[in-house]
Structure formats: C-alpha cells, structure tokens
Short mmCIF file of C-alpha atoms and ligand atoms in Angstrom, two decimals:
data_model
loop_
_atom_site.label_atom_id
_atom_site.label_comp_id
_atom_site.label_asym_id
_atom_site.label_seq_id
_atom_site.Cartn_x
_atom_site.Cartn_y
_atom_site.Cartn_z
CA UNK A 16 -118.81 -126.87 -42.28
CA UNK A 17 -117.79 -130.30 -41.57
CA UNK A 18 -114.89 -130.44 -43.45
CA UNK A 19 -111.99 -128.17 -42.76
CA UNK A 20 -112.19 -125.01 -44.73
CA UNK A 21 -108.79 -125.28 -46.09
CA UNK A 22 -109.71 -128.47 -48.04
CA UNK A 23 -112.65 -126.23 -49.48
CA UNK A 24 -109.58 -123.40 -50.46
CA UNK A 25 -107.65 -126.24 -52.21
CA UNK A 26 -110.61 -127.40 -54.48
CA UNK A 27 -111.30 -124.13 -55.29
CA UNK A 28 -107.47 -123.56 -56.34
CA UNK A 29 -107.89 -126.66 -58.40
CA UNK A 30 -110.94 -125.95 -60.32
CA UNK A 31 -111.87 -122.71 -59.74
CA UNK A 32 -113.64 -121.13 -57.14
CA UNK A 33 -116.53 -120.61 -59.71
CA UNK A 34 -116.92 -124.57 -60.08
CA UNK A 35 -117.00 -125.30 -56.53
CA UNK A 36 -120.97 -124.78 -55.62
CA UNK A 37 -121.68 -124.02 -51.65
CA UNK A 38 -124.81 -122.05 -51.74
CA UNK A 39 -127.81 -124.37 -51.43
CA UNK A 40 -130.17 -122.40 -53.91
CA UNK A 41 -126.67 -123.63 -56.46
CA UNK A 42 -126.43 -127.16 -54.90
CA UNK A 43 -130.43 -128.06 -54.55
CA UNK A 44 -130.37 -129.51 -58.19
CA UNK A 45 -127.80 -131.80 -57.42
CA UNK A 46 -128.80 -133.15 -53.87
CA UNK A 47 -132.01 -134.74 -54.55
CA UNK A 48 -132.60 -137.48 -57.08
CA UNK A 49 -135.14 -137.50 -60.05
CA UNK A 50 -137.56 -139.63 -58.20
CA UNK A 51 -137.21 -137.48 -55.01
CA UNK A 52 -136.51 -140.50 -52.71
CA UNK A 53 -133.90 -138.81 -51.32
CA UNK A 54 -132.88 -135.28 -50.01
CA UNK A 55 -128.97 -135.45 -49.62
CA UNK A 56 -126.98 -132.48 -48.18
CA UNK A 57 -123.65 -132.00 -50.19
CA UNK A 58 -120.61 -130.57 -48.72
CA UNK A 59 -120.30 -128.75 -52.11
CA UNK A 60 -120.64 -129.63 -55.62
CA UNK A 61 -117.71 -129.79 -57.78
CA UNK A 62 -117.45 -129.23 -61.38
CA UNK A 63 -114.18 -129.57 -62.58
CA UNK A 64 -113.21 -129.00 -66.60
CA UNK A 65 -110.92 -131.78 -67.66
CA UNK A 66 -109.73 -135.02 -66.86
CA UNK A 67 -106.58 -133.36 -64.82
CA UNK A 68 -108.99 -131.45 -62.51
CA UNK A 69 -111.05 -134.81 -62.07
CA UNK A 70 -107.45 -136.00 -60.75
CA UNK A 71 -106.72 -133.33 -58.87
CA UNK A 72 -110.06 -133.15 -56.74
CA UNK A 73 -110.01 -136.91 -56.23
CA UNK A 74 -106.44 -136.31 -54.92
CA UNK A 75 -107.19 -133.67 -52.32
CA UNK A 76 -110.74 -135.42 -51.41
CA UNK A 77 -108.37 -138.83 -50.74
CA UNK A 78 -105.65 -137.13 -48.82
CA UNK A 79 -108.61 -135.78 -46.52
CA UNK A 80 -110.38 -138.67 -46.48
CA UNK A 81 -113.53 -136.73 -47.96
CA UNK A 82 -116.14 -138.96 -49.59
CA UNK A 83 -117.14 -138.09 -53.53
CA UNK A 84 -120.50 -138.86 -55.33
CA UNK A 85 -120.01 -138.71 -58.94
CA UNK A 86 -123.08 -137.36 -60.82
CA UNK A 87 -124.11 -137.25 -64.63
CA UNK A 88 -127.57 -136.15 -65.65
CA UNK A 89 -128.85 -136.82 -62.29
CA UNK A 90 -131.45 -139.36 -64.26
CA UNK A 91 -130.43 -142.34 -61.49
CA UNK A 92 -133.93 -144.40 -60.47
CA UNK A 93 -132.37 -145.99 -57.47
CA UNK A 94 -130.65 -143.13 -55.97
CA UNK A 95 -127.50 -144.01 -57.40
CA UNK A 96 -125.93 -140.37 -57.71
CA UNK A 97 -127.39 -138.54 -54.25
CA UNK A 98 -125.08 -137.58 -51.60
CA UNK A 99 -126.10 -138.60 -48.13
CA UNK A 100 -127.75 -136.45 -45.62
CA UNK A 101 -124.45 -136.25 -43.58
CA UNK A 102 -123.09 -133.09 -45.09
CA UNK A 103 -119.52 -134.65 -45.60
CA UNK A 104 -120.31 -135.98 -48.90
CA UNK A 105 -118.88 -134.22 -52.23
CA UNK A 106 -120.87 -134.14 -55.69
CA UNK A 107 -118.41 -134.60 -58.43
CA UNK A 108 -120.82 -133.45 -61.40
CA UNK A 109 -118.95 -134.25 -64.74
CA UNK A 110 -121.18 -132.08 -66.83
CA UNK A 111 -118.34 -129.84 -67.70
CA UNK A 112 -116.09 -132.71 -69.52
CA UNK A 113 -118.67 -132.72 -72.56
CA UNK A 114 -116.68 -132.87 -75.73
CA UNK A 115 -116.63 -135.28 -78.18
CA UNK A 116 -112.80 -135.98 -78.88
CA UNK A 117 -112.94 -138.57 -81.63
CA UNK A 118 -115.26 -140.50 -84.10
CA UNK A 119 -113.48 -142.89 -86.89
CA UNK A 120 -116.19 -143.81 -89.50
CA UNK A 121 -114.10 -146.65 -90.53
CA UNK A 122 -113.30 -147.95 -87.22
CA UNK A 123 -116.92 -147.18 -86.51
CA UNK A 124 -115.65 -146.04 -82.94
CA UNK A 125 -116.51 -142.61 -80.89
CA UNK A 126 -114.44 -140.98 -78.33
CA UNK A 127 -116.50 -138.97 -76.03
CA UNK A 128 -116.19 -137.54 -72.78
CA UNK A 129 -118.22 -138.79 -69.58
CA UNK A 130 -120.37 -135.71 -69.20
CA UNK A 131 -121.68 -135.33 -72.75
CA UNK A 132 -125.12 -136.32 -73.00
CA UNK A 133 -126.28 -139.50 -74.75
CA UNK A 134 -128.20 -137.72 -76.79
CA UNK A 135 -125.31 -135.59 -78.00
CA UNK A 136 -123.10 -138.88 -78.68
CA UNK A 137 -126.09 -140.21 -80.86
CA UNK A 138 -126.19 -137.20 -82.79
CA UNK A 139 -122.35 -137.17 -83.47
CA UNK A 140 -122.96 -140.72 -84.61
CA UNK A 141 -125.81 -139.71 -87.02
CA UNK A 142 -123.99 -137.11 -88.45
CA UNK A 143 -121.10 -139.52 -89.46
CA UNK A 144 -123.85 -141.97 -90.82
CA UNK A 145 -123.29 -144.16 -87.98
CA UNK A 146 -125.42 -145.23 -84.97
CA UNK A 147 -124.77 -145.42 -81.44
CA UNK A 148 -127.08 -148.11 -80.80
CA UNK A 149 -128.17 -147.30 -77.06
CA UNK A 150 -131.59 -145.53 -76.60
CA UNK A 151 -133.07 -144.89 -72.97
CA UNK A 152 -136.23 -142.58 -72.25
CA UNK A 153 -133.92 -140.17 -70.17
CA UNK A 154 -131.16 -139.92 -73.19
CA UNK A 155 -131.53 -135.84 -73.18
CA UNK A 156 -130.04 -135.54 -69.68
CA UNK A 157 -128.40 -138.91 -69.05
CA UNK A 158 -124.62 -138.24 -69.54
CA UNK A 159 -122.21 -140.95 -71.04
CA UNK A 160 -120.25 -141.51 -67.69
CA UNK A 161 -123.69 -142.41 -65.82
CA UNK A 162 -124.61 -144.61 -68.72
CA UNK A 163 -121.69 -146.45 -68.45
CA UNK A 164 -121.16 -146.59 -64.58
CA UNK A 165 -124.64 -148.03 -64.62
CA UNK A 166 -124.40 -150.03 -67.78
CA UNK A 167 -127.84 -149.09 -69.17
CA UNK A 168 -129.98 -151.44 -71.13
CA UNK A 169 -133.05 -149.50 -72.69
CA UNK A 170 -135.10 -150.19 -75.95
CA UNK A 171 -132.22 -151.93 -78.27
CA UNK A 172 -130.47 -154.15 -75.80
CA UNK A 173 -132.23 -157.09 -77.96
CA UNK A 174 -130.50 -156.23 -80.91
CA UNK A 175 -126.84 -154.52 -79.63
CA UNK A 176 -126.60 -155.52 -76.11
CA UNK A 177 -126.38 -153.16 -72.99
CA UNK A 178 -124.19 -150.55 -72.36
CA UNK A 179 -121.45 -152.76 -71.13
CA UNK A 180 -121.24 -154.49 -75.03
CA UNK A 181 -120.48 -151.01 -76.86
CA UNK A 182 -117.22 -150.36 -75.09
CA UNK A 183 -113.93 -150.60 -76.18
CA UNK A 184 -111.90 -148.36 -74.08
CA UNK A 185 -112.17 -146.18 -71.00
CA UNK A 186 -110.37 -143.04 -69.17
CA UNK A 187 -110.84 -143.49 -65.31
CA UNK A 188 -109.66 -141.41 -62.73
CA UNK A 189 -108.78 -144.09 -59.63
CA UNK A 190 -109.66 -143.33 -55.99
CA UNK A 191 -105.62 -142.83 -55.47
CA UNK A 192 -105.73 -139.86 -58.25
CA UNK A 193 -104.02 -141.93 -60.74
CA UNK A 194 -105.30 -141.34 -64.17
CA UNK A 195 -105.52 -144.84 -66.04
CA UNK A 196 -105.76 -144.09 -70.29
CA UNK A 197 -107.12 -147.23 -71.49
CA UNK A 198 -108.86 -145.01 -74.41
CA UNK A 199 -107.99 -148.35 -76.92
CA UNK A 200 -110.13 -148.99 -79.47
CA UNK A 201 -109.30 -152.39 -80.47
CA UNK A 202 -111.32 -155.32 -81.47
CA UNK A 203 -108.86 -157.50 -80.13
CA UNK A 204 -106.61 -156.82 -77.22
CA UNK A 205 -106.28 -160.02 -75.00
CA UNK A 206 -103.84 -158.65 -72.37
CA UNK A 207 -105.43 -159.96 -68.89
CA UNK A 208 -107.76 -158.80 -66.88
CA UNK A 209 -110.57 -156.80 -68.88
CA UNK A 210 -110.22 -153.91 -66.25
CA UNK A 211 -112.53 -151.56 -67.95
CA UNK A 212 -115.70 -154.00 -67.41
CA UNK A 213 -114.87 -153.42 -63.87
CA UNK A 214 -115.70 -149.99 -64.10
CA UNK A 215 -119.07 -150.25 -66.17
CA UNK A 216 -121.57 -151.12 -63.75
CA UNK A 217 -119.43 -150.08 -60.97
CA UNK A 218 -122.09 -147.29 -60.26
CA UNK A 219 -118.96 -145.03 -59.39
CA UNK A 220 -117.65 -147.49 -56.54
CA UNK A 221 -114.27 -147.85 -58.04
CA UNK A 222 -113.50 -144.51 -59.67
CA UNK A 223 -114.69 -142.09 -62.01
CA UNK A 224 -115.14 -142.73 -65.46
CA UNK A 225 -114.21 -139.33 -67.17
CA UNK A 226 -114.13 -140.93 -71.31
CA UNK A 227 -114.85 -143.64 -73.43
CA UNK A 228 -114.47 -145.24 -76.63
CA UNK A 229 -117.84 -146.68 -77.64
CA UNK A 230 -118.32 -149.21 -80.70
CA UNK A 231 -120.78 -147.98 -83.09
CA UNK A 232 -122.96 -149.59 -85.48
CA UNK A 233 -124.20 -148.61 -89.10
CA UNK A 234 -126.87 -146.14 -89.24
CA UNK A 235 -130.23 -148.03 -90.42
CA UNK A 236 -131.47 -146.85 -93.97
CA UNK A 237 -134.88 -148.17 -93.29
CA UNK A 238 -137.38 -148.88 -90.18
CA UNK A 239 -140.81 -149.59 -89.75
CA UNK A 240 -143.11 -149.49 -86.66
CA UNK A 241 -146.32 -151.08 -85.49
CA UNK A 242 -148.07 -150.07 -82.19
CA UNK A 243 -150.57 -153.25 -81.55
CA UNK A 244 -153.11 -154.13 -78.97
CA UNK A 245 -152.31 -158.24 -78.31
CA UNK A 246 -154.61 -160.42 -76.66
CA UNK A 247 -152.64 -161.52 -73.69
CA UNK A 248 -149.28 -161.88 -71.83
CA UNK A 249 -149.11 -164.76 -73.73
CA UNK A 250 -149.77 -163.24 -76.90
CA UNK A 251 -147.20 -160.52 -76.72
CA UNK A 252 -144.58 -163.07 -76.24
CA UNK A 253 -146.20 -165.13 -79.43
CA UNK A 254 -145.69 -161.99 -81.18
CA UNK A 255 -142.28 -161.40 -80.24
CA UNK A 256 -141.26 -165.10 -81.17
CA UNK A 257 -142.95 -164.48 -84.75
CA UNK A 258 -140.79 -161.00 -85.32
CA UNK A 259 -137.73 -162.61 -84.39
CA UNK A 260 -137.87 -165.96 -85.97
CA UNK A 261 -139.04 -164.11 -89.47
CA UNK A 262 -135.79 -161.76 -89.11
CA UNK A 263 -133.92 -161.66 -86.32
CA UNK A 264 -131.19 -159.25 -87.60
CA UNK A 265 -134.19 -156.52 -87.92
CA UNK A 266 -135.80 -156.54 -84.83
CA UNK A 267 -134.88 -153.38 -83.29
CA UNK A 268 -137.20 -153.03 -80.56
CA UNK A 269 -139.72 -155.27 -78.60
CA UNK A 270 -141.65 -153.53 -75.98
CA UNK A 271 -144.13 -154.31 -73.98
CA UNK A 272 -146.85 -152.00 -72.50
CA UNK A 273 -149.78 -152.90 -70.00
CA UNK A 274 -153.32 -151.22 -70.36
CA UNK A 275 -153.10 -149.06 -67.45
CA UNK A 276 -149.52 -147.48 -68.16
CA UNK A 277 -150.98 -146.19 -71.65
CA UNK A 278 -153.99 -144.92 -70.19
CA UNK A 279 -151.92 -143.17 -67.54
CA UNK A 280 -149.94 -141.37 -70.49
CA UNK A 281 -152.84 -140.81 -72.46
CA UNK A 282 -154.52 -139.04 -69.09
CA UNK A 283 -151.08 -136.99 -67.89
CA UNK A 284 -148.80 -136.50 -70.89
CA UNK A 285 -150.26 -133.49 -73.25
CA UNK A 286 -150.56 -134.14 -76.94
CA UNK A 287 -150.64 -138.11 -76.94
CA UNK A 288 -153.21 -140.09 -78.26
CA UNK A 289 -154.62 -143.86 -78.57
CA UNK A 290 -153.74 -144.42 -82.35
CA UNK A 291 -156.35 -147.47 -82.39
CA UNK A 292 -160.08 -147.63 -81.87
CA UNK A 293 -160.27 -149.28 -78.61
CA UNK A 294 -158.20 -149.21 -75.57
CA UNK A 295 -156.64 -152.78 -74.41
CA UNK A 296 -155.19 -154.52 -71.66
CA UNK A 297 -152.03 -155.22 -73.62
CA UNK A 298 -149.45 -153.84 -76.05
CA UNK A 299 -146.77 -154.25 -78.07
CA UNK A 300 -144.54 -151.81 -79.94
CA UNK A 301 -142.44 -153.34 -82.63
CA UNK A 302 -139.64 -151.52 -84.65
CA UNK A 303 -137.75 -153.27 -87.47
CA UNK A 304 -134.58 -151.45 -88.90
CA UNK A 305 -131.92 -152.17 -91.40
CA UNK A 306 -128.88 -150.66 -92.66
CA UNK A 307 -129.89 -152.40 -95.89
CA UNK A 308 -131.25 -150.11 -98.94
CA UNK A 309 -132.98 -153.06 -100.67
CA UNK A 310 -135.51 -154.39 -97.80
CA UNK A 311 -138.88 -153.56 -97.69
CA UNK A 312 -139.90 -153.54 -93.65
CA UNK A 313 -143.09 -151.78 -93.88
CA UNK A 314 -144.41 -154.91 -96.26
CA UNK A 315 -142.59 -157.69 -94.14
CA UNK A 316 -144.34 -156.19 -91.15
CA UNK A 317 -147.30 -156.11 -92.65
CA UNK A 318 -147.33 -159.58 -93.64
CA UNK A 319 -146.40 -160.50 -90.16
CA UNK A 320 -149.54 -158.53 -88.25
CA UNK A 321 -151.78 -160.18 -91.09
CA UNK A 322 -151.05 -163.60 -89.94
CA UNK A 323 -150.86 -162.39 -86.35
CA UNK A 324 -154.31 -161.14 -86.54
CA UNK A 325 -155.67 -163.62 -88.43
CA UNK A 326 -154.40 -166.24 -85.57
CA UNK A 327 -155.97 -163.80 -83.07
CA UNK A 328 -152.56 -163.41 -81.36
CA UNK A 329 -152.68 -159.08 -82.40
CA UNK A 330 -156.29 -157.85 -82.07
CA UNK A 331 -155.41 -154.48 -83.63
CA UNK A 332 -152.52 -153.01 -84.82
CA UNK A 333 -151.15 -149.38 -86.79
CA UNK A 334 -148.05 -148.84 -88.68
CA UNK A 335 -146.78 -145.76 -88.40
CA UNK A 336 -147.09 -144.37 -92.11
CA UNK A 337 -144.82 -141.08 -91.22
CA UNK A 338 -141.90 -140.17 -88.73
CA UNK A 339 -144.04 -138.09 -87.04
CA UNK A 340 -146.38 -140.73 -86.30
CA UNK A 341 -143.65 -142.90 -85.14
CA UNK A 342 -142.24 -140.52 -82.81
CA UNK A 343 -145.99 -140.27 -81.58
CA UNK A 344 -145.94 -144.14 -80.84
CA UNK A 345 -142.58 -144.04 -78.78
CA UNK A 346 -143.93 -141.47 -77.18
CA UNK A 347 -146.49 -143.43 -75.41
CA UNK A 348 -143.97 -145.74 -74.36
CA UNK A 349 -141.23 -143.30 -73.57
CA UNK A 350 -143.42 -141.22 -71.24
CA UNK A 351 -144.56 -143.90 -68.82
CA UNK A 352 -141.92 -142.58 -66.53
CA UNK A 353 -142.93 -138.93 -66.44
CA UNK A 354 -146.95 -140.07 -66.72
CA UNK A 355 -146.17 -142.40 -63.56
CA UNK A 356 -144.30 -139.48 -61.63
CA UNK A 357 -147.44 -137.21 -62.57
CA UNK A 358 -149.94 -139.82 -61.28
CA UNK A 359 -148.50 -140.02 -57.73
CA UNK A 360 -146.30 -142.17 -55.90
CA UNK A 361 -144.89 -145.24 -57.33
CA UNK A 362 -142.65 -148.32 -56.67
CA UNK A 363 -140.40 -149.24 -59.01
CA UNK A 364 -139.12 -152.88 -59.60
CA UNK A 365 -136.84 -153.08 -62.37
CA UNK A 366 -136.47 -156.72 -63.03
CA UNK A 367 -135.67 -159.41 -65.62
CA UNK A 368 -136.48 -162.86 -66.68
CA UNK A 369 -135.42 -165.25 -69.19
CA UNK A 370 -137.76 -163.98 -72.19
CA UNK A 371 -139.74 -167.18 -72.08
CA UNK A 372 -140.94 -166.46 -69.06
CA UNK A 373 -141.99 -162.85 -69.11
CA UNK A 374 -145.89 -163.69 -69.11
CA UNK A 375 -145.58 -165.79 -66.43
CA UNK A 376 -143.52 -162.76 -64.74
CA UNK A 377 -146.51 -160.41 -65.35
CA UNK A 378 -149.18 -162.89 -64.20
CA UNK A 379 -147.93 -164.39 -60.85
CA UNK A 380 -146.37 -160.66 -59.87
CA UNK A 381 -149.87 -158.82 -60.29
CA UNK A 382 -151.45 -161.54 -58.42
CA UNK A 383 -148.83 -161.47 -55.57
CA UNK A 384 -149.29 -157.58 -55.53
CA UNK A 385 -153.17 -157.47 -55.30
CA UNK A 386 -152.97 -160.05 -52.75
CA UNK A 387 -150.65 -158.28 -50.80
CA UNK A 388 -152.39 -155.00 -51.53
CA UNK A 389 -155.75 -154.89 -52.46
CA UNK A 390 -156.31 -151.87 -54.71
CA UNK A 391 -153.00 -151.38 -56.01
CA UNK A 392 -152.14 -150.54 -59.71
CA UNK A 393 -149.90 -152.15 -61.72
CA UNK A 394 -148.46 -150.22 -64.01
CA UNK A 395 -145.93 -153.05 -66.13
CA UNK A 396 -144.15 -152.11 -69.70
CA UNK A 397 -140.82 -152.45 -70.86
CA UNK A 398 -138.32 -154.49 -72.65
CA UNK A 399 -140.08 -157.66 -73.14
CA UNK A 400 -137.50 -158.51 -75.96
CA UNK A 401 -134.48 -158.78 -73.76
CA UNK A 402 -136.63 -160.36 -70.69
CA UNK A 403 -136.63 -156.38 -68.63
CA UNK A 404 -140.15 -155.74 -67.23
CA UNK A 405 -140.68 -152.66 -65.25
CA UNK A 406 -143.30 -153.76 -63.01
CA UNK A 407 -144.23 -150.75 -61.11
CA UNK A 408 -146.91 -149.90 -58.81
CA UNK A 409 -148.96 -147.28 -58.22
CA UNK A 410 -150.72 -146.55 -54.72
CA UNK A 411 -154.56 -147.82 -54.46
CA UNK A 412 -156.73 -144.70 -55.15
CA UNK A 413 -157.79 -144.33 -51.45
CA UNK A 414 -154.16 -144.55 -50.37
CA UNK A 415 -152.12 -141.67 -48.55
CA UNK A 416 -148.73 -141.65 -50.77
CA UNK A 417 -146.36 -141.86 -47.80
CA UNK A 418 -148.14 -144.97 -46.21
CA UNK A 419 -147.99 -146.40 -49.86
CA UNK A 420 -144.22 -145.66 -49.85
CA UNK A 421 -143.74 -147.25 -46.47
CA UNK A 422 -144.54 -150.49 -47.75
CA UNK A 423 -141.79 -150.21 -50.42
CA UNK A 424 -139.67 -153.11 -48.99
CA UNK A 425 -142.50 -155.20 -48.49
CA UNK A 426 -143.63 -154.88 -52.06
CA UNK A 427 -140.43 -155.17 -53.73
CA UNK A 428 -139.43 -158.03 -52.07
CA UNK A 429 -143.06 -159.73 -52.75
CA UNK A 430 -142.25 -159.19 -56.78
CA UNK A 431 -138.64 -160.35 -56.27
CA UNK A 432 -139.77 -163.42 -55.05
CA UNK A 433 -141.91 -164.32 -57.90
CA UNK A 434 -138.74 -162.97 -60.12
CA UNK A 435 -136.52 -165.73 -58.02
CA UNK A 436 -138.67 -168.55 -58.81
CA UNK A 437 -138.71 -167.67 -62.53
CA UNK A 438 -134.82 -167.63 -62.32
CA UNK A 439 -134.48 -163.63 -62.97
CA UNK A 440 -132.83 -160.51 -61.38
CA UNK A 441 -134.02 -157.88 -59.35
CA UNK A 442 -131.92 -155.35 -60.81
CA UNK A 443 -132.05 -155.32 -64.72
CA UNK A 444 -130.85 -152.02 -65.99
CA UNK A 445 -131.32 -149.44 -63.24
CA UNK A 446 -128.60 -150.66 -60.92
CA UNK A 447 -128.79 -151.20 -57.42
CA UNK A 448 -127.80 -147.62 -56.08
CA UNK A 449 -128.85 -146.57 -52.41
CA UNK A 450 -132.28 -148.14 -53.24
CA UNK A 451 -131.13 -151.89 -53.30
CA UNK A 452 -128.32 -152.58 -51.62
CA UNK A 453 -130.19 -154.44 -48.98
CA UNK A 454 -131.00 -156.91 -51.60
CA UNK A 455 -127.60 -157.87 -52.39
CA UNK A 456 -126.41 -160.19 -49.74
CA UNK A 457 -129.70 -162.49 -50.19
CA UNK A 458 -129.22 -162.25 -54.35
CA UNK A 459 -125.18 -162.09 -54.88
CA UNK A 460 -124.20 -163.42 -51.22
CA UNK A 461 -121.57 -165.95 -50.87
CA UNK A 462 -118.59 -165.94 -53.22
CA UNK A 463 -120.12 -163.40 -55.55
CA UNK A 464 -120.30 -160.46 -52.73
CA UNK A 465 -117.34 -161.63 -50.98
CA UNK A 466 -115.11 -161.22 -54.52
CA UNK A 467 -116.69 -157.70 -54.95
CA UNK A 468 -116.32 -156.52 -51.63
CA UNK A 469 -112.83 -157.70 -52.14
CA UNK A 470 -112.40 -155.62 -55.45
CA UNK A 471 -113.62 -152.50 -53.64
CA UNK A 472 -111.31 -152.78 -50.95
CA UNK A 473 -108.19 -153.04 -53.16
CA UNK A 474 -109.49 -150.39 -55.31
CA UNK A 475 -110.64 -147.80 -53.11
CA UNK A 476 -109.31 -148.83 -49.34
CA UNK A 477 -110.94 -145.60 -48.32
CA UNK A 478 -114.24 -145.85 -49.10
CA UNK A 479 -114.40 -142.66 -50.83
CA UNK A 480 -115.96 -143.78 -53.92
CA UNK A 481 -119.62 -143.13 -53.62
CA UNK A 482 -120.03 -144.90 -50.29
CA UNK A 483 -123.07 -146.51 -49.20
CA UNK A 484 -124.07 -147.75 -52.86
CA UNK A 485 -124.26 -151.25 -54.57
CA UNK A 486 -122.37 -152.98 -51.73
CA UNK A 487 -124.61 -153.16 -48.25
CA UNK A 488 -123.00 -152.28 -45.33
CA UNK A 489 -120.93 -155.11 -43.35
C1 LIG B 511 -137.84 -146.81 -68.96
O1 LIG B 511 -137.58 -148.25 -69.39
O2 LIG B 511 -138.96 -146.48 -69.38
C2 LIG B 511 -137.35 -146.73 -67.88
O3 LIG B 511 -136.21 -147.72 -67.58
C3 LIG B 511 -138.71 -147.48 -66.45
C4 LIG B 511 -139.30 -146.88 -65.41
O4 LIG B 511 -139.49 -145.46 -65.10
O5 LIG B 511 -139.33 -147.76 -64.51
ZN1 LIG B 512 -136.38 -149.35 -69.44
#
C-alpha cells in the first residue's frame, strides 16, 4: 500500500466500505482501457453514490495529495480514464450517480447525472417525445460525464453539433472539494466567462462533472436510410454535397466507409451481410430525418440517388425498407471498431479536416502510410459530413502485432503530416487522453498551450485531477 492506510479508512467512512474496491479481481476492469493499450494499477477504485460523496472523496484525496482518475463507461479510445502504473492513483468511478433528475418537454431539457449511460439519456428523451441528439458506437456503455468530458462527437454532429453544443448547465466537483452548482437551463445567460465549457473537453483534468443539463431536440417522426457503393472518394463527397444542398435540415448522418472496413465487419461480426450485389472500394451511408409529419423522405432520397446513379457518382444503392433493415445497415458502420479489434492490432487516427478536403485526406494519407509500411491495411471510415475520419491501420498480414504497435508514433506522425497540410486536427472527437499529449506542443504550442497550462494551474494547482492526461509534461 503506497498511501497511508488512514486515507483508505477515511474513504471507507465517507462512501461505505463496499464502495472502496482494492482486490485486484474487483479493480481489474477499471485498470485497463477498451483498446487494451494500457494496464494501470489503481490504489483503489472509489464508487461514490452522490455528488456530496464525490466532494468528500475529492477533499480527502486532495488533503493527502492523492490523484484521482475519473472514469465513466471506460470506453476511451485514448486511455483517457486509465490510471497509471504507479499504484498511487485512485479511479473515481461515477457509475452509481446514474439518475435522470428531470426532463422538461417544454424547455426541451434533460437534467441527468454523470454516471447514467448515454443510452439511458436517449431513452428518457424518447419517452418524452424528444431526441437527445448524440449518437456514438459506445452509447450503451459510455456515460454522460465521460461523453461531456471528452466532448464526444459521433454520427449526428453535422446536424446537431458536438456534445459541447448540447450543454446548458453543469454540476462540477472542483479539485478543492467545492461543488459548483451550475445546473441552469437558460437559453440566454450572459454572465461572464462560460465556465461550463471549460469542463467540457477537459478530460477530467479540471474537476469532476457530476450532472448536466442537456438541450434536447424534437423527435424525428420520419427517417430514411440508404447504403450506397460510391465510385471514389470524390464521389462520396459529391454525394454528400448533393444531399446537403437538396435539404440541409434533413441530413441526420452521412458516413463514409472504405471497402476494407466493411469487409472486416462482414468477416468478424456474426449476423452481418452486405445489402448490395457486389463489394465496393467505397461506401456511403445516408440518413435523412425530420420532425415534420408531412414529408416523404423515402421519395426524396430515391430521387436523389436516381440522379447520382445516372451521373455515375453512385454505383449501386439500397434504401432500407424496414426498421430492421435500417438497423442492419447501421451495424455495418457501428461494428467497425469491434471488427477491427477482433482482426488484430490497429493504430487509430481520429482526425478532422475541412469537409471539402476529405477526399484528399483519404488519398494522401493512404499513399503516405503505404510508402512508410508496405502491406499496411487502411481501414478508413467515419463522419464524412463533419470532416472527421477514422483513419485506422491494421497490421500487415506478415507482421507481428508488437512490431506493428511499436511503430505507432511513426505511423500517427505520418498521417498527421498530411492532416496538418490540409488544415486539420490530430484529435477530432476521441480526445487526447494518455495517448496523444506528446502531440500537443506541436499542434497547440505557444500561447494556446500556455493558456491551457495556466488554467490547469489555477483550478488544480496540486495536479490531482487526471494527471498525465491531455497536457504534456513540462
Ligand atoms: C467510431 O466512430 O466508430 C469510432 O469513433 C471510431 C474508432 O473506433 O476509431
Ligand atoms: Zn467516430
């Protein structure tokens, strides 16, 4: 035991002995990340049951100088919620704070605790005939606190924005143990610095989000979904532009998938099948949706696809004829991460560029990676409609996983050189976590990183909140 035994005793007294986990069998699931990039060693896993208990934990740990790693559904792609190997950091699991506090269908707001899953929030909204417009592959496990702390993006960003755009209010436990109750649900509130946005995307480095007020949208009454084989990267963009020009308010999702990613899903995920006659090198998924009752989105989508087929932009397409078929098509997209995990070692680049440059990004990054590592397999897919591509790489067939992974920085840097040339970002929606702080000086150096460090220093002078994440060591 690295910490004083009296700290553990005090924590047990504060939140109940049953909620302080120290046996390796109990803590193992919290010690490693979904991708299994890191194997941490927590001092203990703490599972407080209320905001007041979170504050008590933070105060006790602060007094002892002990670091806390907030953790929600543990679905980070960048090791953002995994403790270090030191044995000194406490995992602060928010899972027991999982209540829906309030839903107001007139204000269109949802007040929800950090440990509720995103899926639970979506369901609560649907029951009130509203939409919580944030959709990500991990929504069944990912929790609100983590989703906000990483400013998650997902499939509907092109229409509704990132998680950040949905936050009206927050409740946060600050590193000194104070509770900031900022759970306002105002659409207008100009009262100085927008503090809540500091904590959104801060990856747990400034405090612990314990609850939030989220902005809801009207629930779509109608939707239409198409899965298309497209002729090229440029054709995928041309198809998106057409959808957007035809009816920008109806485009709910526009996703790109390269041929290899879809092939991996078909090979590794039972129950999936290709709804087209022949495999292709490029696919697009289009979803239209509207809260209007009088629209005919299927007819609209059909007309759009007929035009695109006639011009050779689209080679083949299917429009989902039932909810079951729509779900089967979405699975081809959403199972990409799981399929890649089953296929072997992979290196992920969660990158963004201006939408107009996505085709150039896809082509140039592929060429650069193939030149660096012949035989490397490009699994590129993602949110073409907002410019965020998951430019992921699978090990060459003949290469050992460890040898491939040992070259991760080299490969990420190669992709990032292209991203930089195209005016993009090295981190679009997954965050920086533990994987990418080394990139920060290069990308956000100078005044920007300096300001971030000063904010961190002002709010968490002891560096007890998720140390080693987001900001690079000095
Ligand atoms: C997704 O959009 O499916 C994930 O964010 C991508 C990934 O696994 O890289
Ligand atoms: Zn994504």
